[in-house]
Amino acid sequence: MSTFVNEFELDQVAYKPKTKIKKRPNKLLKRERGVAFLFILPPVISFSVFTVIPLLVTLVLAFGDFNILTFEYKFVGFQNFATLLNNNTVAGRTFLDSVVTTLCFIIEVPIAIFLGLLCATLANSKGCKKTNTVYRILLYLPTVCSAVAANIIWRIIFLDGASPDSSGVINNIFDITVQWTKEKVPLITAIIIKNSINGMGSAMILYYASMCNISKEYYEAAEMDGANGFQRFAHITFPMLTPVTFYLLIMRMSGCLQSYADSAIFANGNANAQTVVYYIWFYGLHEYNYSLASAAAILLGVVIMSITIVQFRLSNKWVLDL
Amino acid sequence: MKYVDETILRFPLVGNNNSSRRKNVGADELTEKDIRDRKDKIKGIIGGIISNLILAFLAFLVLFPLIFMVLSSLRTSDEYFARIAFMFPENWFNFDNYKRVIVNANLLVGYKNTLIIVVAVIPCGTLFAAMSAFSFAKLKLRHKQFWLLFLLSGMMVPGAVLLMPRYIAYQTIGWIDTLLPLIIPHLFIHVGTMFFFIQYMKGIPSELFEAAKIDGCSTFRMFLQIMFPLLLPAVAAQDIFWFMGIWNDYFAPSIYLRSSENMTLQVMMASLNSSYMGSGNQTIVFAGAVLSCLPMIIVYLILQKFFIKSMSIGAVKG
C-alpha cells in the first residue's frame, strides 16, 4: 500500500515539470493563436465601425441638442427623455401614442403562436397523414413573400370606401362600413389580424418539426395509462414544446417592437398607427430632430436588449454552451 | 350431435332454440367488435375530415391575399374600379398590367439592384462568417469568450438605434443614394450566420483538425480544404434565408435610396404603391407585387423541403 502511494507521488513529481513546459506557448501555438485572431479580425473591425461607434454616437446624441445644419452640439442631460415622456408637448404625446400602438401590436404574438400550434397539432394528427405536406407548403408560402407586397394587398383587402363597390373584401363580405384604414381602433385591429394570419405559417413549421422529434414512447406509455387525446396534448406535447414556444414568443415580440412597414405602408403613415420605429424615422430623418429621435431609439434599444438578454439567459438548453 | 348440426345447416331457417341462440351469440360477438371498430373508424374519418377542413380554411385565409393579388393583377382598371372586392378577371390571360409595370415603372432596374447586393454580400459575407466561426469553434483563440460575447451583443442592437449616426456618416462621405450602405457593413460580419456556423462546427469532430495539424497542415488550408467542404450544407441552409432577407428587406433600403435608378425591388414597389395607388392605374401595383414575390415563391416551391428543414434547424438551435 505505502509503496504504491510512493510510486504514485513519484510519478506526479516526475511529470510535473513536463506539463509545465507544455503549458508555455510554443511557436506552433503562438502561430495558431495569431491566425485565429486574424480570422476574427474583419468581423471585429467591421462590427466596431458600423455598430459600436454608431451606438456610442446615438448615446451622445440622445443626451444633447444637435443641429445637423450647423453641426453644433450642446449637452443637455436627460432633457430629451423628459420631452419624450411628457404628455403635454406634441413630440411627447406622439411618442407615448406610438408606444401604446406598438404595445397593441404585440397582441398578434400569442394569436399567431396559438394558430400555429393548432395547425401543427392538426397536421400531425392521424387524419392528415397524407395531406400534411401540402398544408405545410401552403401555410409557409406567405412568409417568403415580401412584407411590402403583403401590406399593399392587405390594405386593399381592408379598404374602406364610400360605397361597397369602392371598398375592400372585408367590408363587402361582412356587409359593414368600418373605417379600417382611418380610425384608430379598427386600424390597429386590422394590423393585428393581418399579422396574426401572416405569422401563423412559420410558427406552424417550427411546432411541427419539434412535434416530430418528440419520442413516441411517451405517447405509448400515456396510452397504456389510459390518457385521452387532450390529456396527452396537455401533459406531453405542450410541455415538450416549451423551448419552441419561448423562442417564438421572444423572436416575434422583438420583431413586433421594431415593425415599420405596418405604419409606413399598411397605414400609409396614418397618425393613428405610428410605431416607435416609425416615430424615430419621422422625427430623425424627416424633421431633422436627431437628438429627440436618438433618445427614442435608446429607449427602444434598452427594451429590446433586455428581452434578448432574457432569451439568452433562459434558453441555455438550445443555445450554444461556451 | 352430428345429425343435429347437419339438419341445422340444411335448414337454417327452421325455428330451433338451440340454433337461434347460437346465431344470436355469434351476432353479438361480431357486432360488439364491429361496433368498436366501426366507431373508431368513423371517429377517425370524422376527425380527419374536421382537421382537414380547419386546415384548409386556415390555408385559405393565409393564401387569400396572394390569390387576391394574382387575380387582381389580371384585371383592367375599369373592371377593378367597377367593384374592387370582386376579384375575378374577365379575361384570364390579360397580361397588360405586367407589360406596363415592366415598361413604365422600370421594375427590371429594381431586380438588378437587389441582385447586385445579393451577389456582393452573400459570398463574401459567408466566407468571413465561416472563417470567424472556425476560429471560435476549433482554434485556440485567446479571450475567446470575450470576443464571442462582443460580437453576439450585436444581435441585440436593433437597426433603428443605429439609424441616425449611420445616416449622418453616410451623408458626409456621400454614400446616400448608392448601394454602398447596404453592402459594405454586411460584407465582413453577419452575426446570425456566424452563430449558426459555430453551432454546426461543434458537431464536426476535432480529431480531423488535430490529425491535419500533426501532418503539418497550415491553419488556413485546414479551413479551406477540410472545414469549408464539411460546412457546405450549413452554408446552403443559411444562405437561402440570407437571400430571402436581402430580397425582402425594406427598412434600410427605403432610407438610403432616393432616385429610382438606385432603388431595390422592395423600395421600388413601395414607391410604385404611393405613386399609383391614388391614380386610376392601381392594377399595375398588383402586377408589380406579383413580380416582386414571384422569384422567392419559385425558389421556395423548388426547394421547399430544404427550406422547411433549414428553418427548423436554424431556429431551434440558433
XYZ file of C-alpha atoms in Angstrom:
640
model
C 0.000 0.000 0.000
C 2.610 2.503 1.047
C 4.891 1.653 -1.834
C 2.040 2.188 -4.240
C 1.366 5.637 -2.841
C 5.016 6.489 -3.029
C 5.242 5.389 -6.592
C 2.203 7.412 -7.438
C 3.637 10.504 -5.796
C 6.919 9.947 -7.570
C 5.090 9.789 -10.836
C 3.388 13.055 -10.087
C 6.668 14.712 -9.188
C 8.352 13.324 -12.269
C 5.614 14.549 -14.612
C 5.092 17.974 -13.101
C 7.944 19.812 -14.856
C 6.950 18.258 -18.169
C 3.398 19.599 -18.049
C 4.758 22.986 -17.091
C 6.911 23.020 -20.198
C 3.932 22.040 -22.320
C 1.878 24.898 -20.969
C 4.351 27.527 -22.090
C 3.222 28.748 -25.518
C 5.446 27.281 -28.191
C 5.914 28.544 -31.682
C 3.075 26.495 -33.179
C 0.558 27.509 -30.550
C 1.538 31.135 -30.901
C 1.089 30.944 -34.626
C -2.319 29.283 -34.278
C -3.425 31.964 -31.868
C -2.272 34.578 -34.334
C -4.153 33.022 -37.227
C -7.244 32.544 -35.067
C -7.170 36.214 -34.198
C -6.660 37.146 -37.852
C -9.770 35.142 -38.705
C -11.964 37.112 -36.328
C -10.327 40.455 -37.090
C -12.500 41.504 -40.104
C -15.796 40.926 -38.234
C -14.466 42.653 -35.133
C -13.313 45.720 -37.078
C -16.495 45.862 -39.145
C -18.612 45.454 -36.027
C -16.745 48.210 -34.213
C -17.009 50.647 -37.108
C -20.620 50.010 -38.114
C -22.241 49.108 -34.805
C -20.251 50.051 -31.710
C -19.280 53.563 -32.820
C -22.789 54.454 -34.093
C -24.208 53.115 -30.842
C -21.953 55.428 -28.836
C -22.814 58.333 -31.139
C -26.525 57.631 -30.606
C -25.914 57.809 -26.856
C -24.104 61.120 -27.253
C -26.860 62.489 -29.489
C -29.563 61.382 -27.082
C -28.067 63.335 -24.203
C -27.554 66.520 -26.168
C -29.007 69.018 -28.545
C -27.603 68.530 -32.045
C -28.209 70.727 -35.060
C -27.439 68.986 -38.338
C -27.128 72.197 -40.382
C -24.554 73.924 -38.204
C -23.137 70.730 -36.641
C -23.451 72.378 -33.218
C -23.770 70.165 -30.156
C -24.742 71.055 -26.618
C -25.001 68.626 -23.717
C -28.449 68.796 -22.125
C -28.601 65.685 -19.947
C -31.940 63.931 -19.713
C -33.918 66.745 -21.299
C -34.734 64.777 -24.483
C -36.046 61.859 -22.441
C -38.115 64.257 -20.379
C -39.624 65.699 -23.564
C -40.449 62.215 -24.839
C -42.220 61.176 -21.658
C -44.062 64.473 -21.290
C -47.684 64.230 -22.372
C -48.054 67.990 -22.807
C -45.757 68.524 -25.806
C -46.619 67.385 -29.320
C -43.473 65.280 -29.635
C -44.076 63.646 -26.264
C -47.720 62.897 -26.950
C -46.876 61.404 -30.314
C -44.170 59.271 -28.736
C -46.388 57.943 -25.963
C -49.042 57.255 -28.588
C -46.553 55.316 -30.678
C -45.502 53.296 -27.615
C -49.123 52.345 -26.927
C -49.654 51.437 -30.587
C -46.524 49.278 -30.650
C -47.594 47.526 -27.461
C -51.017 46.888 -29.014
C -49.326 45.197 -31.962
C -47.877 42.623 -29.552
C -51.371 41.139 -29.206
C -50.722 39.381 -32.502
C -47.889 37.310 -30.998
C -49.968 34.933 -28.837
C -52.662 34.711 -31.546
C -50.173 33.772 -34.257
C -48.460 31.279 -31.961
C -51.766 29.705 -30.945
C -52.905 29.375 -34.565
C -49.532 27.899 -35.480
C -49.801 25.373 -32.683
C -53.341 24.485 -33.748
C -52.235 23.934 -37.342
C -49.244 21.849 -36.296
C -51.366 19.685 -33.995
C -53.967 19.103 -36.691
C -51.333 18.414 -39.340
C -49.663 15.952 -37.000
C -52.897 14.035 -36.313
C -53.710 10.702 -37.939
C -56.349 12.154 -40.245
C -53.864 14.398 -42.029
C -51.144 11.853 -42.664
C -51.451 12.148 -46.409
C -52.237 15.843 -46.663
C -49.920 17.471 -44.104
C -47.084 18.088 -46.586
C -49.381 20.142 -48.786
C -50.626 22.191 -45.847
C -47.125 22.799 -44.593
C -46.021 24.090 -48.003
C -49.085 26.287 -48.434
C -49.125 27.736 -44.919
C -45.498 28.756 -45.087
C -45.813 30.316 -48.541
C -46.743 33.899 -47.462
C -43.694 34.022 -45.204
C -41.362 34.023 -48.216
C -43.278 36.870 -49.844
C -42.156 40.388 -49.111
C -43.724 42.450 -46.345
C -44.167 45.334 -48.794
C -46.317 43.340 -51.219
C -48.264 41.741 -48.356
C -49.002 45.114 -46.793
C -50.142 46.592 -50.107
C -52.552 43.733 -50.712
C -53.878 43.645 -47.149
C -54.559 47.359 -47.351
C -56.759 46.782 -50.389
C -58.489 43.880 -48.655
C -59.288 46.109 -45.676
C -60.012 49.147 -47.850
C -62.998 51.278 -46.875
C -64.752 53.354 -49.475
C -67.924 55.354 -49.712
C -69.836 52.515 -51.372
C -69.468 48.712 -51.317
C -68.050 48.888 -54.836
C -65.140 51.011 -53.725
C -64.382 49.104 -50.522
C -62.297 46.039 -49.915
C -63.189 42.416 -49.382
C -63.715 42.530 -45.628
C -66.338 45.265 -45.674
C -68.084 43.524 -48.566
C -68.201 40.047 -47.065
C -69.476 41.146 -43.658
C -71.531 43.965 -45.127
C -70.129 46.603 -42.786
C -68.702 50.080 -43.199
C -65.832 50.039 -40.719
C -63.119 52.594 -41.464
C -60.253 50.102 -41.309
C -57.665 52.428 -42.809
C -58.602 55.631 -40.989
C -59.875 55.243 -37.423
C -57.533 54.246 -34.643
C -59.107 51.132 -33.170
C -60.119 49.490 -36.484
C -56.719 50.304 -37.956
C -54.814 48.652 -35.133
C -57.248 45.717 -35.151
C -56.708 45.283 -38.879
C -52.926 45.241 -38.423
C -53.225 42.695 -35.608
C -55.470 40.445 -37.753
C -53.138 40.752 -40.720
C -50.023 39.981 -38.687
C -51.590 37.031 -36.863
C -52.532 35.418 -40.166
C -49.156 36.158 -41.702
C -47.198 34.909 -38.715
C -49.058 31.620 -38.407
C -47.048 29.753 -41.060
C -43.599 29.983 -39.557
C -44.904 29.127 -36.085
C -46.630 26.074 -37.533
C -43.492 24.817 -39.313
C -41.426 25.129 -36.152
C -44.021 23.425 -33.983
C -44.500 20.634 -36.497
C -40.770 19.959 -36.728
C -40.369 19.704 -32.980
C -43.524 17.619 -32.592
C -41.971 15.062 -34.910
C -38.908 14.996 -32.632
C -40.878 14.037 -29.507
C -40.213 10.393 -28.714
C -43.146 8.054 -29.444
C -42.519 6.196 -26.176
C -44.142 8.924 -24.094
C -47.356 8.600 -26.052
C -47.330 4.809 -25.864
C -46.873 4.953 -22.088
C -49.655 7.517 -21.787
C -51.993 5.404 -23.887
C -51.231 2.445 -21.627
C -52.268 4.561 -18.623
C -55.490 5.477 -20.423
C -54.797 9.138 -21.158
C -57.093 10.637 -23.743
C -56.055 12.839 -26.632
C -56.409 16.108 -24.767
C -54.508 14.828 -21.745
C -51.721 13.587 -23.978
C -51.503 17.021 -25.573
C -51.595 18.935 -22.291
C -49.151 16.739 -20.383
C -46.714 15.589 -23.080
C -46.834 17.603 -26.284
C -47.197 21.084 -24.879
C -44.516 20.783 -22.168
C -42.119 19.263 -24.694
C -42.679 22.237 -26.982
C -41.839 24.862 -24.352
C -38.475 25.830 -25.903
C -40.125 26.459 -29.277
C -42.952 28.458 -27.718
C -40.448 30.533 -25.832
C -38.283 31.087 -28.898
C -41.303 32.156 -30.953
C -42.530 34.497 -28.232
C -39.188 36.269 -27.973
C -38.498 36.455 -31.690
C -41.947 37.648 -32.663
C -42.054 40.121 -29.817
C -38.772 41.783 -30.728
C -39.893 41.752 -34.367
C -43.179 43.413 -33.408
C -41.469 46.106 -31.396
C -39.456 47.004 -34.490
C -42.280 46.991 -37.010
C -42.104 49.779 -39.532
C -43.741 48.584 -42.743
C -47.091 48.291 -40.927
C -47.082 52.020 -40.265
C -45.382 53.156 -43.437
C -47.266 51.028 -45.973
C -50.359 49.451 -44.466
C -51.412 52.564 -42.523
C -49.746 54.826 -45.119
C -48.210 56.962 -42.375
C -51.564 57.497 -40.659
C -51.025 59.216 -37.321
C -53.312 56.678 -35.651
C -50.955 53.758 -36.199
C -47.418 55.044 -35.792
C -44.953 52.609 -34.265
C -41.859 53.594 -32.313
C -39.561 52.868 -35.256
C -41.759 54.979 -37.494
C -41.559 57.740 -34.886
C -37.748 57.503 -34.871
C -37.677 57.688 -38.644
C -40.154 60.575 -38.748
C -38.546 62.768 -36.094
C -34.983 61.865 -37.053
C -34.802 61.810 -40.810
C -37.926 63.720 -41.732
C -37.964 66.510 -39.149
C -34.166 66.546 -38.589
C -34.580 66.352 -34.827
C -31.736 63.864 -34.401
C -31.405 64.195 -30.655
C -35.029 63.505 -29.855
C -35.105 60.548 -32.231
C -31.900 59.202 -30.701
C -33.420 59.365 -27.241
C -36.437 57.399 -28.507
C -34.072 54.920 -30.174
C -32.169 54.435 -26.911
C -35.402 53.668 -25.066
C -36.390 51.141 -27.743
C -32.904 49.636 -27.710
C -32.969 49.155 -23.928
C -36.291 47.286 -24.130
C -35.177 45.035 -26.982
C -31.792 44.348 -25.381
C -33.395 43.299 -22.115
C -35.756 40.962 -23.979
C -32.819 39.421 -25.833
C -30.812 39.037 -22.641
C -33.749 37.258 -21.017
C -33.825 34.953 -24.017
C -30.100 34.184 -23.783
C -30.330 33.595 -20.034
C -33.341 31.315 -20.084
C -32.618 29.439 -23.266
C -29.332 27.782 -22.360
C -30.841 24.466 -23.324
C -30.863 25.152 -27.018
C -28.342 27.906 -27.268
C -24.635 27.355 -27.614
C -22.730 26.475 -24.458
C -19.464 28.350 -24.365
C -74.926 -34.408 -32.481
C -73.661 -34.711 -35.962
C -77.133 -35.267 -37.232
C -78.462 -32.160 -35.482
C -75.746 -29.979 -36.909
C -76.376 -31.208 -40.353
C -80.104 -30.504 -40.108
C -79.360 -27.015 -38.851
C -77.040 -26.475 -41.722
C -79.534 -27.787 -44.151
C -82.485 -25.897 -42.737
C -81.087 -22.842 -41.035
C -84.383 -21.004 -41.048
C -86.289 -23.707 -39.221
C -87.135 -22.454 -35.794
C -84.850 -24.131 -33.357
C -83.999 -22.837 -29.922
C -80.539 -24.148 -29.981
C -79.585 -22.769 -33.336
C -81.160 -19.353 -32.834
C -79.319 -18.913 -29.579
C -76.108 -19.883 -31.220
C -76.747 -17.433 -34.016
C -77.502 -14.667 -31.553
C -74.338 -15.273 -29.605
C -72.343 -15.141 -32.793
C -74.073 -11.968 -33.889
C -73.499 -10.323 -30.504
C -69.786 -11.032 -30.572
C -69.457 -9.787 -34.090
C -71.434 -6.618 -33.547
C -69.546 -5.738 -30.383
C -66.238 -5.942 -32.155
C -67.713 -4.410 -35.248
C -69.197 -1.511 -33.364
C -65.938 -0.744 -31.640
C -64.007 -0.987 -34.890
C -66.542 0.994 -36.805
C -66.781 3.599 -34.053
C -63.040 4.043 -34.119
C -63.028 4.152 -37.874
C -65.865 6.650 -38.068
C -64.254 8.707 -35.305
C -61.010 8.660 -37.252
C -62.665 9.601 -40.503
C -64.724 12.393 -38.945
C -61.701 13.659 -37.051
C -59.680 13.561 -40.234
C -62.340 15.433 -42.161
C -62.708 18.064 -39.459
C -58.988 18.634 -39.066
C -58.556 18.750 -42.834
C -61.383 21.263 -43.101
C -59.918 23.501 -40.397
C -56.502 23.333 -42.009
C -57.952 24.046 -45.432
C -59.797 27.040 -44.030
C -56.664 28.418 -42.363
C -54.628 27.775 -45.505
C -57.239 29.673 -47.478
C -57.046 32.586 -45.017
C -53.276 32.644 -45.309
C -53.261 32.366 -49.092
C -56.167 34.704 -49.728
C -54.019 37.851 -50.150
C -51.857 36.023 -52.674
C -54.903 34.828 -54.603
C -56.357 38.326 -54.500
C -53.060 39.764 -55.696
C -52.710 37.416 -58.653
C -56.337 37.696 -59.764
C -56.410 41.466 -59.409
C -53.257 41.813 -61.465
C -55.145 40.269 -64.398
C -57.992 42.793 -64.242
C -58.200 46.024 -66.195
C -58.569 49.315 -64.338
C -62.226 49.603 -65.405
C -63.047 46.160 -64.076
C -61.176 46.919 -60.878
C -62.913 50.186 -60.145
C -66.324 48.795 -61.045
C -66.036 46.555 -57.995
C -62.788 46.323 -56.035
C -63.733 43.329 -53.909
C -64.947 41.163 -56.781
C -61.637 39.770 -57.829
C -62.251 37.515 -60.830
C -60.925 38.954 -64.091
C -62.999 38.895 -67.270
C -60.094 37.815 -69.390
C -57.847 35.366 -67.546
C -54.902 35.918 -69.851
C -54.749 39.688 -69.724
C -51.078 40.400 -69.062
C -51.336 44.087 -69.915
C -50.538 45.211 -66.374
C -47.336 43.174 -66.360
C -46.188 44.735 -69.617
C -46.918 48.190 -68.282
C -45.217 47.688 -64.956
C -42.056 46.433 -66.639
C -42.003 49.164 -69.308
C -43.343 52.190 -67.402
C -42.123 51.553 -63.892
C -38.815 50.021 -64.943
C -39.085 47.193 -62.460
C -36.126 45.395 -64.014
C -33.790 48.041 -62.543
C -35.082 47.040 -59.124
C -34.256 43.390 -59.816
C -30.780 44.404 -60.960
C -30.045 46.469 -57.850
C -31.301 43.798 -55.481
C -29.221 41.180 -57.281
C -26.113 43.396 -57.088
C -26.491 43.488 -53.301
C -27.069 39.731 -53.130
C -24.057 38.883 -55.313
C -21.785 41.280 -53.470
C -22.814 40.465 -49.923
C -23.578 36.772 -49.697
C -20.370 35.073 -50.971
C -18.054 37.446 -49.149
C -20.181 37.502 -46.010
C -20.423 33.713 -45.926
C -16.657 33.312 -46.222
C -15.886 35.725 -43.408
C -18.632 34.327 -41.194
C -17.285 30.807 -41.748
C -13.711 31.896 -41.007
C -14.614 33.596 -37.748
C -16.849 30.690 -36.777
C -13.950 28.280 -37.434
C -11.753 30.368 -35.210
C -14.329 30.293 -32.412
C -15.256 26.643 -32.750
C -11.969 24.888 -33.454
C -8.933 27.108 -32.961
C -7.088 28.151 -29.823
C -8.134 31.768 -29.699
C -7.194 33.901 -26.715
C -10.054 35.580 -24.833
C -12.494 33.558 -26.912
C -15.429 34.166 -24.607
C -14.939 37.907 -24.611
C -14.771 38.208 -28.403
C -17.765 35.954 -28.912
C -19.891 37.911 -26.459
C -18.650 41.134 -28.042
C -19.873 40.045 -31.478
C -23.059 38.400 -30.184
C -24.071 41.617 -28.471
C -24.570 42.942 -31.999
C -27.595 40.690 -32.310
C -29.334 42.664 -29.601
C -28.944 46.112 -31.120
C -31.998 46.985 -33.212
C -31.332 48.683 -36.534
C -33.334 51.759 -35.610
C -30.888 52.595 -32.828
C -28.018 52.946 -35.297
C -30.078 54.820 -37.843
C -29.189 58.442 -37.130
C -25.389 58.185 -36.718
C -25.129 55.935 -39.747
C -27.231 58.302 -41.803
C -25.160 61.322 -40.789
C -21.921 59.449 -41.524
C -23.079 58.194 -44.910
C -24.247 61.677 -45.800
C -20.859 63.188 -45.039
C -18.986 60.624 -47.147
C -21.540 60.721 -49.944
C -22.964 57.198 -49.669
C -26.604 58.290 -49.645
C -28.460 57.167 -52.756
C -25.875 54.480 -53.537
C -25.982 50.777 -52.793
C -22.833 51.010 -50.629
C -24.574 51.378 -47.222
C -26.447 48.188 -47.974
C -23.305 46.280 -48.988
C -20.207 47.408 -47.073
C -21.455 46.950 -43.457
C -22.586 43.405 -44.231
C -19.507 42.177 -46.090
C -17.470 41.058 -43.103
C -19.986 40.289 -40.436
C -23.332 38.603 -40.160
C -23.705 37.593 -36.552
C -26.620 35.222 -37.042
C -24.803 33.270 -39.757
C -21.642 33.108 -37.686
C -23.593 31.831 -34.704
C -25.266 29.171 -36.829
C -21.910 28.056 -38.263
C -20.366 27.788 -34.786
C -23.256 25.527 -33.796
C -22.770 23.389 -36.863
C -18.987 23.171 -36.442
C -19.367 21.914 -32.870
C -20.782 18.761 -34.417
C -17.720 18.145 -36.609
C -15.098 16.029 -34.761
C -11.980 17.932 -33.712
C -9.786 14.871 -34.384
C -9.887 15.754 -38.080
C -8.098 19.002 -37.432
C -5.691 17.551 -34.900
C -4.638 14.942 -37.434
C -4.206 17.618 -40.074
C -2.152 19.689 -37.645
C 0.157 16.751 -36.951
C 0.619 16.300 -40.684
C 1.786 19.902 -40.833
C -1.277 21.445 -42.430
C -1.486 25.203 -42.130
C -4.491 26.698 -40.386
C -5.798 28.451 -43.455
C -5.556 25.264 -45.536
C -7.302 23.385 -42.756
C -10.187 25.819 -43.040
C -10.323 25.811 -46.810
C -9.816 22.116 -47.521
C -11.342 20.369 -44.520
C -13.781 22.669 -42.776
C -15.352 24.505 -45.665
C -16.408 21.404 -47.666
C -17.896 19.925 -44.490
C -19.707 23.182 -43.807
C -21.444 23.367 -47.176
C -24.843 22.015 -46.002
C -24.938 24.696 -43.310
C -23.857 27.312 -45.841
C -26.705 26.359 -48.152
C -29.221 26.365 -45.292
C -28.100 29.744 -44.053
C -27.636 31.480 -47.404
C -31.121 30.725 -48.627
C -32.530 32.662 -45.667
C -29.956 35.361 -46.104
C -31.012 35.694 -49.718
C -34.625 35.917 -48.633
C -33.731 38.551 -46.050
C -31.951 40.759 -48.593
C -34.668 40.243 -51.185
C -37.434 41.279 -48.796
C -35.521 43.955 -46.882
C -37.343 47.246 -46.876
C -36.453 49.455 -43.902
C -32.776 50.202 -44.591
C -33.036 50.498 -48.409
C -36.034 52.796 -48.092
C -33.944 55.177 -46.002
C -30.730 55.237 -48.009
C -32.042 55.078 -51.581
C -33.666 58.035 -53.278
C -33.518 58.023 -57.057
C -35.389 55.382 -58.980
C -32.327 54.047 -60.823
C -30.755 53.057 -57.488
C -33.791 51.565 -55.779
C -34.001 47.946 -54.766
C -37.054 45.974 -55.753
C -38.922 46.447 -52.471
C -38.342 50.192 -52.317
C -39.449 50.414 -55.915
C -42.618 48.516 -55.011
C -43.341 50.917 -52.168
C -42.816 53.961 -54.359
C -44.919 52.370 -57.085
C -47.604 51.920 -54.455
C -47.531 55.519 -53.306
C -47.454 56.956 -56.813
C -50.051 54.724 -58.473
C -52.456 53.894 -55.635
C -54.108 57.303 -55.802
C -54.328 57.281 -59.576
C -56.501 55.264 -61.909
C -53.841 52.627 -62.536
C -53.947 50.622 -59.329
C -53.894 47.280 -61.093
C -50.308 47.996 -62.161
C -49.315 47.846 -58.499
C -50.737 44.323 -58.221
C -48.718 43.185 -61.207
C -45.635 44.696 -59.598
C -46.391 42.936 -56.315
C -46.727 39.605 -58.112
C -43.433 40.142 -59.899
C -41.665 41.110 -56.683
C -42.844 37.961 -54.905
C -42.545 35.541 -57.795
C -38.790 34.776 -57.667
C -38.918 33.915 -53.958
C -42.055 31.817 -54.444
C -40.425 29.849 -57.250
C -37.248 29.301 -55.241
C -39.362 28.237 -52.276
C -41.508 25.796 -54.215
C -38.454 24.155 -55.790
C -36.538 23.927 -52.522
C -39.483 23.654 -50.124
C -38.266 20.550 -48.288
C -34.875 22.103 -47.839
C -36.428 25.399 -46.717
C -38.577 23.834 -44.050
C -35.733 21.660 -42.787
C -33.270 24.545 -42.641
C -35.742 26.766 -40.923
C -36.408 24.318 -38.135
C -32.690 23.608 -37.635
C -31.761 27.269 -37.647
C -34.481 28.350 -35.307
C -34.424 25.608 -32.723
C -30.666 25.639 -32.370
C -29.813 29.246 -33.144
